[in-house]
Coordinates of C-alpha atoms and ligand atoms in Angstrom, one line a residue:
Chain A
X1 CA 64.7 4.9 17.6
X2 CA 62.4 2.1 18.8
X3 CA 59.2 5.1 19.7
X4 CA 55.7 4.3 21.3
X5 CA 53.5 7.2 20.7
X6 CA 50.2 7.4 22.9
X7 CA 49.4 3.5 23.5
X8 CA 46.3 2.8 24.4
X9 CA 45.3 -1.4 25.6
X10 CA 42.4 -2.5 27.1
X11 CA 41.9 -6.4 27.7
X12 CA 38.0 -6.7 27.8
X13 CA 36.5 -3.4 29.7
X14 CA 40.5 -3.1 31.7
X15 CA 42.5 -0.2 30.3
X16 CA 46.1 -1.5 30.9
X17 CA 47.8 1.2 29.1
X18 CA 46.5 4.7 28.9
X19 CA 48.1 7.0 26.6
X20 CA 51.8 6.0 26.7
X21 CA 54.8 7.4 24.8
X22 CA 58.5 6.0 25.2
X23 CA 61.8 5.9 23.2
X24 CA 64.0 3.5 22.9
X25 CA 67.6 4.8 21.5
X26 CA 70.1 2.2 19.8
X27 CA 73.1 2.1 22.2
X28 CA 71.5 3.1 25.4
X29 CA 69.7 1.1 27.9
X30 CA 66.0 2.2 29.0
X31 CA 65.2 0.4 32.8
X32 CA 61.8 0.1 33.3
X33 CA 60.2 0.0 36.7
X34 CA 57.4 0.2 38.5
X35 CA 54.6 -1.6 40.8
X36 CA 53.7 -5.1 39.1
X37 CA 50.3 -5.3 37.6
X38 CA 50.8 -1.6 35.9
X39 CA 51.3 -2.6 31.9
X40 CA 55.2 -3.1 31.9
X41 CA 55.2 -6.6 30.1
X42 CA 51.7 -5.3 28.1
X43 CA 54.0 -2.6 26.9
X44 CA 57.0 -4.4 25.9
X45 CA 54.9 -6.7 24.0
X46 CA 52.9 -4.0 22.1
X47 CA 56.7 -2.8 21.6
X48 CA 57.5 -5.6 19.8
X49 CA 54.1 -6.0 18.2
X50 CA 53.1 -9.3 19.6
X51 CA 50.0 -7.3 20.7
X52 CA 48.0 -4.9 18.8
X53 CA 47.1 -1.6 20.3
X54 CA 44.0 -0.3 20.3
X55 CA 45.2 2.9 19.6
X56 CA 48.8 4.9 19.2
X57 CA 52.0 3.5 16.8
X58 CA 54.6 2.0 17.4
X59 CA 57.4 3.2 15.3
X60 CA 60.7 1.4 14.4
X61 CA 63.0 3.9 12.6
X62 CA 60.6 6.3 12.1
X63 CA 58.3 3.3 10.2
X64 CA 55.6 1.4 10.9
X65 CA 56.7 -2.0 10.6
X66 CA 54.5 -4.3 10.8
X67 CA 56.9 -8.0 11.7
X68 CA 60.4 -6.1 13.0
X69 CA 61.3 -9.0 14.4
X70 CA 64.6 -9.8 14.6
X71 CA 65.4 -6.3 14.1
X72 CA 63.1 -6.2 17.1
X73 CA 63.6 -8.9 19.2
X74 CA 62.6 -10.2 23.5
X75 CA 63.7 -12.1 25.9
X76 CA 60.9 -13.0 28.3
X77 CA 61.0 -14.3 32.0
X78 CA 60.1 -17.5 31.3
X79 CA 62.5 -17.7 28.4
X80 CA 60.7 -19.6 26.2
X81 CA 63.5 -22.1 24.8
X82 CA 62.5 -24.7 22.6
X83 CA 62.2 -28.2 24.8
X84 CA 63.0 -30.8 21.8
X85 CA 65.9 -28.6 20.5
X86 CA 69.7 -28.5 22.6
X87 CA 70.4 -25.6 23.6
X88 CA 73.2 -25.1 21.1
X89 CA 70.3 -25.9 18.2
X90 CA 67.9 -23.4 20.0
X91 CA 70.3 -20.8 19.4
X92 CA 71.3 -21.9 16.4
X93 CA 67.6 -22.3 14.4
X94 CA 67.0 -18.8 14.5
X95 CA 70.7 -17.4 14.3
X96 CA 71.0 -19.1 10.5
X97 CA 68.4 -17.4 9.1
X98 CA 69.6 -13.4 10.3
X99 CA 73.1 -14.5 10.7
X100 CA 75.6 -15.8 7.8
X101 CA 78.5 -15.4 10.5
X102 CA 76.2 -17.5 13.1
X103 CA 78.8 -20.6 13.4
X104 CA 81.7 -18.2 14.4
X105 CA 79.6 -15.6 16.0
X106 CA 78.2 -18.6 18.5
X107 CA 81.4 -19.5 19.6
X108 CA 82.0 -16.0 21.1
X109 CA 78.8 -16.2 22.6
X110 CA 79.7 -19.4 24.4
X111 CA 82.8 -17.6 25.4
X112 CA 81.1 -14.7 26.9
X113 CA 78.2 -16.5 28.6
X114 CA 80.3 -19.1 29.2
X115 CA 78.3 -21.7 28.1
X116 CA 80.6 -24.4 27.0
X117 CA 79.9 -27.0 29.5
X118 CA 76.4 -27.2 28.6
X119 CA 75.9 -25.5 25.7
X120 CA 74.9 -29.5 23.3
X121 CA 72.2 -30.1 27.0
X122 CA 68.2 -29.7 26.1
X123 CA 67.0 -26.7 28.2
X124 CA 65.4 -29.2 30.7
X125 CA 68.7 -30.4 31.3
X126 CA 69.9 -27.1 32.8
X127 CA 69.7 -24.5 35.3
X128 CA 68.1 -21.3 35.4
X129 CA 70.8 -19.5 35.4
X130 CA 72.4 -21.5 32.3
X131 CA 68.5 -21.1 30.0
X132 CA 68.5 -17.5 31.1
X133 CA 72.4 -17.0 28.9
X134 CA 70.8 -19.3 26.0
X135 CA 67.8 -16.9 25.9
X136 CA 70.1 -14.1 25.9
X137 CA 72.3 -15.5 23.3
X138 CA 69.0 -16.6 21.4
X139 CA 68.3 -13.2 20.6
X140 CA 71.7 -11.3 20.3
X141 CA 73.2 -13.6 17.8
X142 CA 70.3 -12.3 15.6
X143 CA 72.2 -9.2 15.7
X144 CA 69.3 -7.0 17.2
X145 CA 69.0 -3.2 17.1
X146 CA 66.6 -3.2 20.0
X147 CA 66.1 -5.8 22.3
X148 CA 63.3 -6.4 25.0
X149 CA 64.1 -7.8 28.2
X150 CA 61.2 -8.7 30.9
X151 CA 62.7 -9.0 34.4
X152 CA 65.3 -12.0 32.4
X153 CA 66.9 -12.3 36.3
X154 CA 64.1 -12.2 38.2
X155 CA 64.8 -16.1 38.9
X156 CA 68.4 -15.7 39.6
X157 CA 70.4 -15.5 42.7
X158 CA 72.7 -12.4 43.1
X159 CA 76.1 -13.3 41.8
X160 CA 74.3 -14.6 38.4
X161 CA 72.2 -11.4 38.1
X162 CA 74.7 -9.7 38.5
X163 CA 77.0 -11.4 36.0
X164 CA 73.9 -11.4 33.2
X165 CA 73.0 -7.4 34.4
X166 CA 77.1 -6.9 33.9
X167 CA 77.1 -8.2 29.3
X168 CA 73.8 -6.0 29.4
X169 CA 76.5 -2.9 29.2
X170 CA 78.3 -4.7 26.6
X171 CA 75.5 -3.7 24.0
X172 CA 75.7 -0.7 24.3
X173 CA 78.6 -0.4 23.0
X174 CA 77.3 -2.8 19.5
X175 CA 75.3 -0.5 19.2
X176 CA 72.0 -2.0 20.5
X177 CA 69.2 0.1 21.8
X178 CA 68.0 -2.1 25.3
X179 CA 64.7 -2.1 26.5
X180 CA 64.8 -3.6 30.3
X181 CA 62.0 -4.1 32.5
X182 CA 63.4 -4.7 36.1
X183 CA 63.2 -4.5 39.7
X184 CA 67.2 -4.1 40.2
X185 CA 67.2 -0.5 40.9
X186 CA 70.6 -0.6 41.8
X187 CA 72.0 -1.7 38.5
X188 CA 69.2 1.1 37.0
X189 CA 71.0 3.4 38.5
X190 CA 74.1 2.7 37.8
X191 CA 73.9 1.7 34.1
X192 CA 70.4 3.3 33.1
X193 CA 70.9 5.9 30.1
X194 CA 67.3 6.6 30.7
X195 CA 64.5 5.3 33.5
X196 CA 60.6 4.7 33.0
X197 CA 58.8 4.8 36.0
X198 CA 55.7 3.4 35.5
X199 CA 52.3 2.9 37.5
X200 CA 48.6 2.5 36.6
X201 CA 49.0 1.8 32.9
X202 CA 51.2 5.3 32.8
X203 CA 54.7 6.5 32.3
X204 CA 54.6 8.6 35.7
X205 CA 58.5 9.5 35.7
X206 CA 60.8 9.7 32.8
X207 CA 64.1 10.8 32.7
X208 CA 68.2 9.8 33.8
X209 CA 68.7 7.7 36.7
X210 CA 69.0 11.0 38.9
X211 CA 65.1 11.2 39.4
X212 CA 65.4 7.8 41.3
X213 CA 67.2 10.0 43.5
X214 CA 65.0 12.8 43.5
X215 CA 61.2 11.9 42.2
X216 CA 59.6 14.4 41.6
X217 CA 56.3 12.6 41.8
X218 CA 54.6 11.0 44.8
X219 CA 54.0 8.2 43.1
X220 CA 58.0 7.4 42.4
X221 CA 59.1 8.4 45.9
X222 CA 56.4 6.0 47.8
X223 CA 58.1 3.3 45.0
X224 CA 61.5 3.9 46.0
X225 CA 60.6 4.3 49.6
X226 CA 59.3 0.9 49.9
X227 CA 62.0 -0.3 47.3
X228 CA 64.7 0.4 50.3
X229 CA 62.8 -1.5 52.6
X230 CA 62.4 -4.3 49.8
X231 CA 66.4 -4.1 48.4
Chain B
X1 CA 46.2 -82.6 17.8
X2 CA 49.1 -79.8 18.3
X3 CA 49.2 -75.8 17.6
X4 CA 51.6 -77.0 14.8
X5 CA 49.3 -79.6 13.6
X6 CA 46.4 -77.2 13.6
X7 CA 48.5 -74.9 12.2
X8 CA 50.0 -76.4 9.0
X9 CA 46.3 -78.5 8.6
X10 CA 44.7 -75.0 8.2
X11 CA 47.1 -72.0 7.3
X12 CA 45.5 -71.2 4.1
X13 CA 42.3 -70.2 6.0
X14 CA 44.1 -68.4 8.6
X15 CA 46.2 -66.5 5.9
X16 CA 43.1 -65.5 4.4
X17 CA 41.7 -64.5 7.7
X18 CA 44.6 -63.1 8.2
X19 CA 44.7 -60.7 5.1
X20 CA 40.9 -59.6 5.6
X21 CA 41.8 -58.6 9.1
X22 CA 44.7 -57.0 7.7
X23 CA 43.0 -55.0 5.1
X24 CA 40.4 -54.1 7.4
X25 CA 42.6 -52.5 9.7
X26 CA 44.9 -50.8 6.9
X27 CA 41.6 -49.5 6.2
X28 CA 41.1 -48.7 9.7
X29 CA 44.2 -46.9 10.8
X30 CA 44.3 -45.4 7.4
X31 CA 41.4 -43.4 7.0
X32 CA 41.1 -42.9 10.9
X33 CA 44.8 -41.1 11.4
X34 CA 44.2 -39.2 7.7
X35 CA 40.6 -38.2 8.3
X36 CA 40.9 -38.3 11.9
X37 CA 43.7 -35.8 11.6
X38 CA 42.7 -33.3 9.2
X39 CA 39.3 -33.3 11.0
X40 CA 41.4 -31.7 14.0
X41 CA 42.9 -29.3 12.1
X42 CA 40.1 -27.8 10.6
X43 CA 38.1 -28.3 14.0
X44 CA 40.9 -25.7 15.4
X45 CA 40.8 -23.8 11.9
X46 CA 36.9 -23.4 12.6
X47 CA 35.7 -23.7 16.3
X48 CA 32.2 -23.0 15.3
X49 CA 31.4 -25.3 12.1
X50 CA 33.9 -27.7 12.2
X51 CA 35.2 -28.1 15.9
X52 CA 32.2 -28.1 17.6
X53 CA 29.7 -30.1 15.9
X54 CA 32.8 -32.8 15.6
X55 CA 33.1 -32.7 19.5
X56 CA 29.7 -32.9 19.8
X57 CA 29.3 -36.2 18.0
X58 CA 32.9 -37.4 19.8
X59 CA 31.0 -37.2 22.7
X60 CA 27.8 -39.0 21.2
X61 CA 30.2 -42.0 20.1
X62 CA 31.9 -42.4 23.5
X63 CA 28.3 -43.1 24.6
X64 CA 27.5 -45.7 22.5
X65 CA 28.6 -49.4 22.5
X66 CA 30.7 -50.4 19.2
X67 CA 28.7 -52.9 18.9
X68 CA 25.6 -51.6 19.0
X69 CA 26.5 -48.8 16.5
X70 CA 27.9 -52.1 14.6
X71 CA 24.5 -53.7 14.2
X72 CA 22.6 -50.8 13.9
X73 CA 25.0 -50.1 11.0
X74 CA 24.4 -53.6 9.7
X75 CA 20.7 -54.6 9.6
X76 CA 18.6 -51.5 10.5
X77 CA 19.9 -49.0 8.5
X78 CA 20.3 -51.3 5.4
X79 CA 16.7 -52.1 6.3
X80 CA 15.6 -48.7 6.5
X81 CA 16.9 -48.3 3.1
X82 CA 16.9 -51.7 1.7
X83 CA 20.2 -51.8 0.8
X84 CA 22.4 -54.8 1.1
X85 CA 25.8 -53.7 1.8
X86 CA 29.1 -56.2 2.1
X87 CA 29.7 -56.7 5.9
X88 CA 32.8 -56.0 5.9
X89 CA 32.9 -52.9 4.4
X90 CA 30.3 -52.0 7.2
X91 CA 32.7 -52.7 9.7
X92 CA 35.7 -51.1 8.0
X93 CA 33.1 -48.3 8.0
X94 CA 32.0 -48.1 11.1
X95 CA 35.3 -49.1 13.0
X96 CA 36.7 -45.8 10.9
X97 CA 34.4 -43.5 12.1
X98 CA 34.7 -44.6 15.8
X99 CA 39.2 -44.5 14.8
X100 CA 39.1 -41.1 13.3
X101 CA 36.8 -39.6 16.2
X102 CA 39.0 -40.9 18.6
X103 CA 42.3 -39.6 16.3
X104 CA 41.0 -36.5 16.2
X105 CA 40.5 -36.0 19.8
X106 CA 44.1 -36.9 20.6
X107 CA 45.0 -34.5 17.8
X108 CA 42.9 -31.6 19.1
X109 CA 44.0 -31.8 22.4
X110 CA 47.2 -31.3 21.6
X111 CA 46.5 -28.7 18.9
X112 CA 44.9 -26.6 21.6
X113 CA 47.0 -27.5 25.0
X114 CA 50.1 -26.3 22.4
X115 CA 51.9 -23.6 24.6
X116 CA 52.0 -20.5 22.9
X117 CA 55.4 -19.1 23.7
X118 CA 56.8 -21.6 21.9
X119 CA 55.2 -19.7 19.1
X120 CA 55.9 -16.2 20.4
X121 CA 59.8 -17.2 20.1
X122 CA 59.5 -18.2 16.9
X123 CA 57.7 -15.3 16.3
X124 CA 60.6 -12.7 17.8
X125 CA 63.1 -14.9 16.5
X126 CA 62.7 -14.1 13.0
X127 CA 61.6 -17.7 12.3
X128 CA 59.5 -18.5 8.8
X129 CA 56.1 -19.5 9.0
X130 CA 57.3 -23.3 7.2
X131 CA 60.1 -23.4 10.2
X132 CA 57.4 -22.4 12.8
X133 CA 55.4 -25.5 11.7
X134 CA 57.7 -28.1 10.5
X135 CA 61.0 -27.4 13.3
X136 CA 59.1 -26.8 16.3
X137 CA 55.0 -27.2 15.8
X138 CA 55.1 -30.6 14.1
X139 CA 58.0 -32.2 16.0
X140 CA 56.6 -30.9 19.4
X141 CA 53.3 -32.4 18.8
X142 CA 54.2 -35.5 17.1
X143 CA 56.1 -36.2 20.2
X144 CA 52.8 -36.0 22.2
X145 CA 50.7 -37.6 19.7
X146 CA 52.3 -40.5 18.5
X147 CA 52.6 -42.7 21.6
X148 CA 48.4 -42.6 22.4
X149 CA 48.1 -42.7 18.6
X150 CA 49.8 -46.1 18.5
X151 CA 48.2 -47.0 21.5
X152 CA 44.7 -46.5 20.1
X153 CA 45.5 -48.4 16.7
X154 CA 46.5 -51.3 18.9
X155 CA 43.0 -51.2 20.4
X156 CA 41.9 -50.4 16.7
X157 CA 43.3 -54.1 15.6
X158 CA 41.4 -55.8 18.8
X159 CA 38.5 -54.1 18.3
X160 CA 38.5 -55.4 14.5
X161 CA 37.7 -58.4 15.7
X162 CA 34.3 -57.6 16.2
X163 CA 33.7 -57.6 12.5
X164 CA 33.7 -61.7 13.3
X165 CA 30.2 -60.9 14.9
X166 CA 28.3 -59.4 11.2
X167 CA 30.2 -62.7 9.3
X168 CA 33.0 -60.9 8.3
X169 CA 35.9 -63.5 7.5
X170 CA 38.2 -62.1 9.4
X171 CA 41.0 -64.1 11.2
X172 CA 39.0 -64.3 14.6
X173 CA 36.3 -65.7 12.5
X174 CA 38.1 -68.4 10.9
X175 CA 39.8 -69.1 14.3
X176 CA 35.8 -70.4 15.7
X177 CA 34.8 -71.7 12.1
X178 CA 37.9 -74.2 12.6
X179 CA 36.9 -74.9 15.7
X180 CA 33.6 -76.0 15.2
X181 CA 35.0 -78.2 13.0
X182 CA 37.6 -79.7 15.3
X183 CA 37.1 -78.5 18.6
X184 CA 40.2 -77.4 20.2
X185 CA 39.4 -74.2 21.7
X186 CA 42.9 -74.7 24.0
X187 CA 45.1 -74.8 20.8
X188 CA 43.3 -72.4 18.9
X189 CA 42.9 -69.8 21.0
X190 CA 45.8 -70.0 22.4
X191 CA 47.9 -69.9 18.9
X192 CA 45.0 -66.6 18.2
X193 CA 46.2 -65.3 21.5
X194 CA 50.1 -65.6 21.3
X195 CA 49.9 -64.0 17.7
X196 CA 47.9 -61.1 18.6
X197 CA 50.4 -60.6 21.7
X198 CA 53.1 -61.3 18.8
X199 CA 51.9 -58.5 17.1
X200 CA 50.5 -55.8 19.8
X201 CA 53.3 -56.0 22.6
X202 CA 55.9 -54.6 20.4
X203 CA 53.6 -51.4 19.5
X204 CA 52.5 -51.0 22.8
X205 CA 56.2 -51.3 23.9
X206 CA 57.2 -48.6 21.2
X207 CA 54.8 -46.4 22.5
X208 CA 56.2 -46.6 26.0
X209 CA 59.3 -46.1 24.9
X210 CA 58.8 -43.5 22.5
X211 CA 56.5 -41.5 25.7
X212 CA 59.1 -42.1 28.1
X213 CA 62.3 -41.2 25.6
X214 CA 60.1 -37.5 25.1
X215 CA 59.2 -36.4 28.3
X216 CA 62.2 -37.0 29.7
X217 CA 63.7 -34.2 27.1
X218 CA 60.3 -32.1 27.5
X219 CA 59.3 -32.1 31.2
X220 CA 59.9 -28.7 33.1
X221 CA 62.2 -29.0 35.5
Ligands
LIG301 N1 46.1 -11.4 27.9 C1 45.6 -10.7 28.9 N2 44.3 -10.8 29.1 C2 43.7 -10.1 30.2 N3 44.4 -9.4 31.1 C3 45.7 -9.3 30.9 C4 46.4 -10.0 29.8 N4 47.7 -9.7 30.0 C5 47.8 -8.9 31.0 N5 46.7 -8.7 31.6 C6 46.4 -7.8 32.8 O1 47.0 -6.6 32.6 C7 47.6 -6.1 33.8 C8 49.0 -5.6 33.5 O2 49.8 -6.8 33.3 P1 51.3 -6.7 32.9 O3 51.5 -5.9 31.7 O4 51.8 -8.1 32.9 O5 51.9 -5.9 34.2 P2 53.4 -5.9 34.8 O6 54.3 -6.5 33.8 O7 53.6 -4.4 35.0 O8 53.4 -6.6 36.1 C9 47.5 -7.2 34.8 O9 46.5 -6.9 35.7 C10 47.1 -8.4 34.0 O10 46.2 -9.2 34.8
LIG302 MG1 55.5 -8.2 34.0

C-alpha cells in the first residue's frame, strides 16, 4: 500500500493541500479527479516524494522510504523524455539499472505499445501520441509497484486515449497499484477500483466509481454536473 | 616582392611570432574554459559568495574596453607598485580574466536555464547520481555550450592580437616589424589575413555545425 496520511503543503503563505489521506493498493487503479488548481499534481508529487510535505507521511509498505523510486515511479504530462537520447535509449537508460530482463522485456513493450516504427526516433522526432507510449514504457519496464500518472492523455485525441486508457487495465493484473489523475470520467468509471474526488487542497469524495453516480457531496455533484456539459 | 618571397625571406620570425601567439592563447583558452568553468559551477553551488560577486564583476568587465584594462594592467598598476612584469604575461593575464568571465557566463546560463524535469525523470527513474550528471546533465549541456564556447575562443585568438600593442612579440607584431622594414603592407597583411581565416573559419564552421546538428535533435516540436 502506497498511503498518504494527513498532507499538509503550502507554497509560500498558499495551503495547497490540507490534511490529506489516500491509499494506493498494488493491483487496483485509484482515478483522481477534480477541479484543476486543487493539489492533484502537488499530491502525486509529494506521493512520490519529489516534494517534501510540510507535515503528514507518506508511507510505501508501511515504511518511510525516503528515494522509492523505481519502486515508486511517474509519468507526467509533459513526459519528460530525454531530447539527446532515441527513444529506444530513453527507455533503455533507466530499464538496465532495475531490470536484468530489460532487452527482452523491451521488446514486448514495443509489441504492446506498438512502437516499432519509431521506437530508434529522438522524442522530437515523434508524435504525441508515440512520446506519451515511450513515457509509459519508461516507467513500466522498471517493473513498478505503484505508478503515478498526471493526466498522461490529456494531449491525445480520442482513439489514442482510448488505446493508452485500455494497457492501463493490463497492470492490474502485474500486479501494479496505479495512481491516475484524470479528467476521463468515463474510463473512471468503468475501470476505477477506487475514485478521489478532490477540490480545494481536499479529498471531498472517496470511494468506488458508484459515488460518481451518486455524490453525496455538493461539491462532487456540481463537478459531475458541469462534467456532462464538458464530456 | 611576393607573399612567397616574403614568406620564405622571413618564416623564422613568423614561426616565432607564431609560437608566442600560440602559447599565449593555449594559455588563454586554457585557464579561461578551466577556471572559467569551475567558476560557474561553484557560482550555481553558492549564489551568494561565489555567483554573485562573479556576476557582478562580469558585468564590470563588459563595461570596460580590453584595451584599456590592457594598459591599465600594463603601466599603472606596475607603477603603482613598481613592479616590472614581462608584457606578455600581462596580456596572457589579462586576456584570461576577460576569457574565463565570459566562459563562465556561457556556463552559468546554461547551468541555470537547465530544465528540471529532465532531472525529475532521472530522479523517478531510479537513475544514479554519476548517470544523472554524466548521461544526461553533461551531454545536454555540452551540446549548448560548446558551439558559443568555440565561438568565443575564436574571438579569444583575434583578440590576442592586441598583446602586439604592450610589445609583445606575437605574430601580429612581427607581421608590422617586417613591414617597417620592407614595406609591403598588401602582401603582409594579406598572407596575416588568409592565415587567420585559415585558422578561424573551420572553428567557426564547426560550431555552426555542431549548433545546427543539436538543435535539430533537441528543439520541441
Ligand atoms: N512550485 C509551486 N510554487 C508555487 N505554487 C505552486 C507550485 N506548484 C503548484 N502551485 C500552485 O498550487 C496549486 C495547485 O496546483 P496543482 O497541484 O498543479 O493543481 P492541479 O494538478 O489539481 O491542477 C495551483 O494553484 C498552483 O498555482
Ligand atoms: Mg495538474
Amino acid at each position: 500500500m502506497l498511503s498518504a496520511r494527513n498532507i499538509h503543503k503550502s507554497y509560500q503563505d498558499r495551503v495547497i493541500l490540507n490534511g490529506v489521506d489516500v491509499d494506493i493498493a498494488p493491483g487496483q487503479i485509484s482515478c483522481v479527479i477534480g477541479p484543476s488548481g486543487t493539489g492533484k499534481t502537488t499530491l502525486l508529487r509529494v506521493l512520490c516524494q519529489l516534494e517534501k510535505e510540510d507535515a503528514g507521511e507518506i508511507l510505501v509498505d508501511g515504511e518511510q522510504n525516503t528515494a522509492p523510486w523505481p519502486k515508486v515511479t511517474a509519468v507526467f504530462q509533459s513526459l519528460f523524455l530525454w531530447p539527446h537520447l532515441t527513444l529506444r535509449e530513453n527507455i533503455m537508460l533507466p530499464a538496465r539499472n532495475h531490470n536484468p530482463q530489460a532487452d527482452k522485456d523491451i521488446e514486448g513493450l514495443i509489441k504492446l505499445f506498438e512502437m516499432n516504427h519509431f521506437i530508434d526516433h529522438y522524442p522530437n522526432q515523434s508524435s504525441i501520441g508515440q512520446r506519451q507510449r515511450v513515457a509509459l514504457a519508461r516507467a513500466l519496464i522498471l517493473n513498478p509497484k505503484y505508478v503515478l500518472l498526471d493526466e498522461i492523455t490529456s494531449a491525445l485525441d480520442v482513439e489514442q486515449t482510448a488505446r493508452i486508457l485500455t494497457k492501463l487495465t493490463h497492470l492490474k493484473e502485474r500486479g501494479i497499484g496505479v495512481f491516475l489523475i484524470t479528467h476521463h470520467l468515463g474510463f473512471a468509471k468503468r475501470a476505477a477500483d477506487q475514485i478521489i474526488f478532490m477540490s480545494d487542497g481536499k479529498v471531498t469524495e472517496q470511494g468506488p466509481p458508484a459515488i460518481l453516480q451518486t455524490p453525496t457531496t455538493e461539491r462532487l455533484k456540481q463537478f459531475m454536473s458541469l462534467a456532462e456539459i464538458g464530456a | 616582392m611576393t607573399v612567397w618571397d616574403i614568406l620564405s625571406n622571413y618564416y623564422p620570425a613568423f614561426l616565432t611570432g607564431l609560437s608566442v601567439t600560440l602559447k599565449l592563447c593555449l594559455i588563454i583558452w586554457g585557464s579561461g574554459l578551466l577556471i572559467g568553468s569551475a567558476l560557474a559551477l561553484a557560482g550555481i553551488k553558492c549564489p551568494r559568495s561565489v555567483g554573485l560577486p562573479s556576476r557582478g564583476f562580469s558585468f564590470f568587465l563588459g563595461g570596460v574596453p580590453l584595451i584599456v584594462f590592457l594598459f591599465w594592467l600594463h603601466y599603472p598598476v606596475q607603477a603603482m607598485f613598481d613592479v616590472v612584469i614581462d608584457p606578455f604575461y600581462t596580456a596572457a593575464f589579462t586576456l584570461s580574466v576577460v576569457n574565463l568571465f565570459a566562459v563562465a557566463d556561457i556556463v552559468r546560463g546554461a547551468l541555470h536555464d537547465f530544465p528540471k524535469q529532465y532531472l525529475i525523470a532521472a530522479r523517478v527513474t531510479g537513475l544514479t547520481r554519476g548517470q544523472t550528471i554524466f548521461k544526461i546533465q553533461l551531454p545536454l549541456i555540452l551540446r549548448e555550450i560548446l558551439p558559443p564556447l568555440l565561438l568565443l575562443q575564436v574571438a579569444m585568438l583575434h583578440t590576442s592580437l592586441f598583446a602586439s600593442l604592450i610589445s609583445v612579440e606575437e605574430i601580429f607584431r612581427v607581421a608590422q616589424r617586417i613591414n617597417a622594414q620592407i614595406y609591403r603592407p598588401v602582401e603582409i597583411y594579406t598572407a596575416l589575413g588568409v592565415f587567420f581565416l585559415a585558422v578561424c573559419l573551420p572553428i567557426n564552421g564547426f560550431a555552426l555545425w555542431l549548433k545546427s546538428r543539436f538543435t535539430r535533435n533537441l528543439s520541441e516540436q
